[in-house]
XYZ file of C-alpha atoms in Angstrom:
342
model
C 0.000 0.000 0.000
C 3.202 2.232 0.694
C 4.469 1.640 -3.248
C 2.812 2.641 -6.571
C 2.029 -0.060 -9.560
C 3.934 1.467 -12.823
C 2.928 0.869 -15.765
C -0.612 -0.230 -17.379
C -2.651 -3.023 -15.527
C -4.795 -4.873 -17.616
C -8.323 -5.806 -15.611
C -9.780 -9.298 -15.515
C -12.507 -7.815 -18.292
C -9.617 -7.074 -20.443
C -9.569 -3.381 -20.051
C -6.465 -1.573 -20.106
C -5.528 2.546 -19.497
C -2.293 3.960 -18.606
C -4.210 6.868 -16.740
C -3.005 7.192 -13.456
C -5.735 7.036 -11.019
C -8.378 5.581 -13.292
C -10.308 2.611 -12.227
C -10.592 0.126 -14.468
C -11.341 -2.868 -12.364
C -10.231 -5.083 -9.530
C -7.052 -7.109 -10.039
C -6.225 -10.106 -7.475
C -2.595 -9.925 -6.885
C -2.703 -13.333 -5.633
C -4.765 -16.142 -6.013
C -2.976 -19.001 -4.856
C -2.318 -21.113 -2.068
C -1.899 -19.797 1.434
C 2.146 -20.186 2.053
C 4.213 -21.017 5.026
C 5.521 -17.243 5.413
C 1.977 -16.168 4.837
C 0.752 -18.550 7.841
C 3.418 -17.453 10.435
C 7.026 -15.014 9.108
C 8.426 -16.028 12.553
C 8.133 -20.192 11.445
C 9.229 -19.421 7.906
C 12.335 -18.366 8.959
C 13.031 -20.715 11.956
C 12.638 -23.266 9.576
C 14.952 -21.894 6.550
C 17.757 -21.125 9.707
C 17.821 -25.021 10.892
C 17.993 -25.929 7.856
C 21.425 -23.818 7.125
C 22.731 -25.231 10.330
C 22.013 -28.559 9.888
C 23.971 -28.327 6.598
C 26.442 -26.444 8.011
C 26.611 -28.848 10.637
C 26.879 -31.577 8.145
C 29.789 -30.069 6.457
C 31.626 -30.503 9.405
C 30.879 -34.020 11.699
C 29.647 -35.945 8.462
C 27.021 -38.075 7.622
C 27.314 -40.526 10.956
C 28.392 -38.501 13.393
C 26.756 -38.432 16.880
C 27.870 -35.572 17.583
C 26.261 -33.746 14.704
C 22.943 -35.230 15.527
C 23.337 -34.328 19.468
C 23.894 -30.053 18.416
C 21.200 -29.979 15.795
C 18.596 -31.204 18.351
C 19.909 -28.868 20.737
C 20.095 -25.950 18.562
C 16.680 -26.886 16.789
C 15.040 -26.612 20.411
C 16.817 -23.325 20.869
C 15.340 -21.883 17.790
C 11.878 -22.601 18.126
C 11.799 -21.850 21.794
C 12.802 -17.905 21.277
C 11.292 -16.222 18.141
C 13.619 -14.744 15.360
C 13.903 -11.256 16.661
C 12.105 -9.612 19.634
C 8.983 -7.435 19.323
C 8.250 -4.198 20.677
C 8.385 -4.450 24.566
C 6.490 -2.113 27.191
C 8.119 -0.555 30.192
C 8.761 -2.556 33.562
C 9.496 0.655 35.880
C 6.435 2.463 37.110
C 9.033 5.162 38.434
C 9.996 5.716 34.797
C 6.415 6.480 33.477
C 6.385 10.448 34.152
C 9.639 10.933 32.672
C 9.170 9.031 29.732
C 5.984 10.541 28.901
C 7.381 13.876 28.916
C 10.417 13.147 26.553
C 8.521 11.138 24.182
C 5.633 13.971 23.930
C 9.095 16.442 23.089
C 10.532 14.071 20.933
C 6.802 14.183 19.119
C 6.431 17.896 18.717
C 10.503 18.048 17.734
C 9.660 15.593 14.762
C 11.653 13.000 15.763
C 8.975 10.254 15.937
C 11.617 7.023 15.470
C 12.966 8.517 19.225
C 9.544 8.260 20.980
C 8.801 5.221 20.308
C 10.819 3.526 22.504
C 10.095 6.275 25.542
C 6.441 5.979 25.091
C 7.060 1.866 25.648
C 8.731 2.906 28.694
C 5.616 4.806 29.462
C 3.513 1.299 29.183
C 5.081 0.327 32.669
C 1.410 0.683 34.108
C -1.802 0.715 32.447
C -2.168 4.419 33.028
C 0.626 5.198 31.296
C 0.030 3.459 28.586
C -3.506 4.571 27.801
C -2.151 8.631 27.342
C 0.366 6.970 24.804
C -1.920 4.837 22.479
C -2.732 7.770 20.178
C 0.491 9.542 19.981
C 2.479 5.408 19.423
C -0.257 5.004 16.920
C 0.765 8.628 14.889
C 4.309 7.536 15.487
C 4.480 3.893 13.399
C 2.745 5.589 11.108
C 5.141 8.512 9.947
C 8.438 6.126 10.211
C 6.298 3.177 8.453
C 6.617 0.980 10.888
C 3.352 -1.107 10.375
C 4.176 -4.587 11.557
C 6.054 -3.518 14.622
C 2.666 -0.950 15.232
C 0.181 -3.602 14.915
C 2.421 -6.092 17.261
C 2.640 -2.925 19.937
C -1.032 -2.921 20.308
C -1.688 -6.527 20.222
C 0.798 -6.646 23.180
C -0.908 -4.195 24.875
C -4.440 -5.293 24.359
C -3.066 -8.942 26.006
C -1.263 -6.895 29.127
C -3.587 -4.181 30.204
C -7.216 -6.021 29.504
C -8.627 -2.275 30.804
C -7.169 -1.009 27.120
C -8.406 -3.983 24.803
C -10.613 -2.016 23.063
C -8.910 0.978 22.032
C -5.447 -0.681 21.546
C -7.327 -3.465 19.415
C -8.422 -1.114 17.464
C -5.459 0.511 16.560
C -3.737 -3.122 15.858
C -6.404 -3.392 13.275
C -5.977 -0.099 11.516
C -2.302 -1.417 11.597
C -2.813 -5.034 10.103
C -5.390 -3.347 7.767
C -2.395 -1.759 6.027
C -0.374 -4.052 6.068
C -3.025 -5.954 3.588
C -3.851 -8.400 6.645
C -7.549 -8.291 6.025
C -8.623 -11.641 8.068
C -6.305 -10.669 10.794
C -7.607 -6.961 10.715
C -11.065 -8.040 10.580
C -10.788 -9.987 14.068
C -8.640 -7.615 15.544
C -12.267 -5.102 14.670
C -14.624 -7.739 16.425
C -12.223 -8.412 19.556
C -12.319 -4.837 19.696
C -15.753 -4.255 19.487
C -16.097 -7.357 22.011
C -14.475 -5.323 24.664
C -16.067 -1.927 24.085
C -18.693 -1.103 21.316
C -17.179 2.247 19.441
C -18.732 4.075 16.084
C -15.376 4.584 15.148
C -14.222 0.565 14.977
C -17.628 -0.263 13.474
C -16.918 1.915 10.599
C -13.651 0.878 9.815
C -14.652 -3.064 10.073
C -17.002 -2.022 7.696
C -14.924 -0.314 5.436
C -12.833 -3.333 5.713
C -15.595 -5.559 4.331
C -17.337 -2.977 1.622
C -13.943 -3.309 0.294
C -13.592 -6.896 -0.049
C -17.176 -7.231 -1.321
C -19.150 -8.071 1.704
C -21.521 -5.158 0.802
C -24.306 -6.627 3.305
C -22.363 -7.479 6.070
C -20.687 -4.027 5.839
C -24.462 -1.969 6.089
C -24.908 -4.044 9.274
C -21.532 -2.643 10.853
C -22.487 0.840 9.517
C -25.863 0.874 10.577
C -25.139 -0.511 14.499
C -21.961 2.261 14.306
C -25.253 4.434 13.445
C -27.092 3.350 16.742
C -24.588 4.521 18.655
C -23.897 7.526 17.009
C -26.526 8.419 14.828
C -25.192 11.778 13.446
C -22.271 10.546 12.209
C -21.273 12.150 8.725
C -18.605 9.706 7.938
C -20.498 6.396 9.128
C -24.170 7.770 6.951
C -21.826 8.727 4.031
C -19.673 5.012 4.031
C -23.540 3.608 4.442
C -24.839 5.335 1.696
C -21.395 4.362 -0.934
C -22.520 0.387 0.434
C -25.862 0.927 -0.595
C -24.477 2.397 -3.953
C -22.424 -0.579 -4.441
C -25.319 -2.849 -3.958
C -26.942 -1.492 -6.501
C -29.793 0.679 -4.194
C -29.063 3.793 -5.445
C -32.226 5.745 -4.023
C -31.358 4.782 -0.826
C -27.695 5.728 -1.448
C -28.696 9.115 -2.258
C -31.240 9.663 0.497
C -28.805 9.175 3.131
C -26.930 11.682 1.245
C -29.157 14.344 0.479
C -30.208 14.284 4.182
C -26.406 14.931 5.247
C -26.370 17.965 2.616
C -29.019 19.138 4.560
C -26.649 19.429 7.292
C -23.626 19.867 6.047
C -23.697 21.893 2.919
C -20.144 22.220 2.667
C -19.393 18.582 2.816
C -17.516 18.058 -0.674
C -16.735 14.158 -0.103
C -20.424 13.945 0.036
C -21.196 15.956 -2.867
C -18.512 14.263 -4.812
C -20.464 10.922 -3.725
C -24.323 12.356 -4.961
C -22.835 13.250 -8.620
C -21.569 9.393 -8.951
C -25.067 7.965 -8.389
C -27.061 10.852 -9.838
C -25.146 9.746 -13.012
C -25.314 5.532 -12.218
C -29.278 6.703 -12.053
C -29.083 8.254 -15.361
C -29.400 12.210 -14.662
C -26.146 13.710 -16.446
C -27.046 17.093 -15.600
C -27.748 16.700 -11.687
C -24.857 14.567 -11.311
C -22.698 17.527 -13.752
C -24.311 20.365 -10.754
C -23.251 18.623 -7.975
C -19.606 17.731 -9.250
C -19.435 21.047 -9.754
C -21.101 22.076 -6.045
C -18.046 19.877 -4.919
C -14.881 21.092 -6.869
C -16.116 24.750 -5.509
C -15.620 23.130 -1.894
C -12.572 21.140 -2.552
C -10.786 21.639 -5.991
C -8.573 18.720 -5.617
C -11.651 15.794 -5.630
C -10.415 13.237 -7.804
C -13.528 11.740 -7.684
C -15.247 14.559 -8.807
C -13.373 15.756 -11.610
C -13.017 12.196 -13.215
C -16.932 12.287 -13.437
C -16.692 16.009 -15.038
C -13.850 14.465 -17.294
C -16.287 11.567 -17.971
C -19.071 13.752 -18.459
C -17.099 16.437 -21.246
C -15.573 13.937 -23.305
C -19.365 12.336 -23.774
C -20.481 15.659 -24.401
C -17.556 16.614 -26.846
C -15.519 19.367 -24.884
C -12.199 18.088 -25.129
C -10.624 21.220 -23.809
C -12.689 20.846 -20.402
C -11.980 17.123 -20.248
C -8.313 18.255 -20.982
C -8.015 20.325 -18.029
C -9.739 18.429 -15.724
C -7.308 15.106 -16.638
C -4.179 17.513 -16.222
C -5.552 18.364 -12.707
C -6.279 14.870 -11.978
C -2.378 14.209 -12.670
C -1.377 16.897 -10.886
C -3.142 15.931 -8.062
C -2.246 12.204 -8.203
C 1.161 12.927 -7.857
C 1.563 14.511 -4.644
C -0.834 11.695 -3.110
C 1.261 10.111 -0.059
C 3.934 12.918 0.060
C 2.471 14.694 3.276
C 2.740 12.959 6.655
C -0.941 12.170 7.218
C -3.166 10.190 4.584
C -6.840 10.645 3.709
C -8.543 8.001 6.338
């Protein structure tokens, strides 16, 4: 998710666009069979080390030597005993906690995220501690791209401090979620929710599933998200792109139009209502309120890609010129600034 595909992708319909940006389709990038690495990285590699040593081993005793057979059982119980490398570790010093708050929250604000990760661990010495550092240790794996090691900080914290399993599952899931680990994210979203219910995990479970193309089990996270927070712009605008996607486009754009009520300003959502004013056949609604958006945000990708849409149907290659160079423009600085679109 941290890289970028170059080149042109051809889709499983056979469609093909060099376009950067432009959706033409889903493509698998894997559809085989689940692998030892994929299972467990941590057995994978056990496994490829004892087998060096016991040919290294070999080299040396030979084929019948006793000797050779007594170090490779003793070094095969070593290795799977300890894991390959150590994972993040919290703090064992209550004293410490105060301290190390205080330098990693400096370390934060000086920019030198890398440096407060460890301090903030040392802050996890009690579960106090460690519940001020769960946001700023989530901000800080993020900007050195440290994904893995975030998602195994959170797991470990969710098993120590049973007070925090909620929040800190939730964050392990946002973490495993990047790092493509959909099953794995999608428990780490119900454990969470197991713990303590939260509008916020609901709608990224569901996220996780409208994207995988579990439209109906994704309406049922948005919509209990929605019982516990029923004003919600982001969880009735995710709702209302699963409807879309399940073909109910009235609904989709009632849930909509009621938010614009609201929130007139709200370009996502106006961006959003010109995509199924057009799926529901009404160019020129779905034209006005592409256009309501790019007043509110210029940069809407989705928005101008319907305009572009829109002018080359209608002939105006000059508009559908400018709107594709802006759609480039914009495509290239995706990623470059230290917090992403969520």
């Amino acid at each position: 998710p941290l890289g970028r595909v170059i080149g042109i992708l051809t889709s499983e319909k056979g469609q093909a666009i060099s376009v950067p940006g432009v959706f033409i389709g889903d493509v698998p990038v894997s559809t085989g069979w689940r692998t030892v690495y994929s299972v467990s990285r941590d057995f994978f590699a056990k496994a490829v080390l004892v087998i060096t040593l016991l040919l290294w081993i070999a080299s040396f005793f030979g084929r019948r030597s006793k000797e050779a057979t007594a170090a490779t059982a003793i070094l095969v119980l070593g290795i799977f005993q300890i894991g390959c490398s150590g994972g993040p570790s919290l703090g064992s010093d209550p004293a410490d906690v105060e301290q190390s708050l205080r330098s990693g929250n400096r370390a934060v604000r000086e920019g030198r995220h890398g440096d407060a990760i460890p301090l903030f661990q040392a802050a996890c010495a009690t579960a106090e501690g460690c519940e001020k550092v769960l946001e700023p240790m989530a901000v800080c794996y993020q900007s050195v791209r440290k994904i893995e090691e975030g998602a195994l900080f959170f797991q470990q914290v969710s098993e120590t401090y049973p007070s925090l399993r909620g929040p800190a599952l939730s964050h392990a899931g946002r973490f495993l979620e990047q790092g493509l680990f959909v099953p794995e994210a999608l428990e780490s979203y119900q454990r969470s929710l197991a713990a303590r219910e939260s509008p916020e995990v609901y709608r990224r479970m569901g996220r996780v599933l409208m994207n995988i193309g579990r439209t109906d089990e994704a309406a049922a996270a948005f919509q209990a998200g929605l019982a516990l927070d029923p004003g919600s712009p982001r969880l009735r605008y995710t709702l209302a792109e699963t409807f879309r996607r399940q073909g109910n486009l009235q609904a989709g754009r009632g849930l909509l139009e009621e938010l614009l009520e609201e929130r007139e300003s709200d370009a996502t959502a106006w961006a959003l209502l010109g995509q199924i004013l057009y799926e529901q056949g009404k160019p020129e609604e779905a034209r006005q309120a592409s256009e309501t958006c790019l007043q509110l945000d210029p940069d809407n990708l989705q928005a101008r890609f319907l305009l572009a849409k829109l002018d080359i149907r209608a002939g105006d290659l000059d508009s559908f010129r400018g709107h594709l160079q802006r759609v480039v423009e914009v495509e290239a600085t995706l990623g470059r600034g230290p917090r992403q679109q969520d």
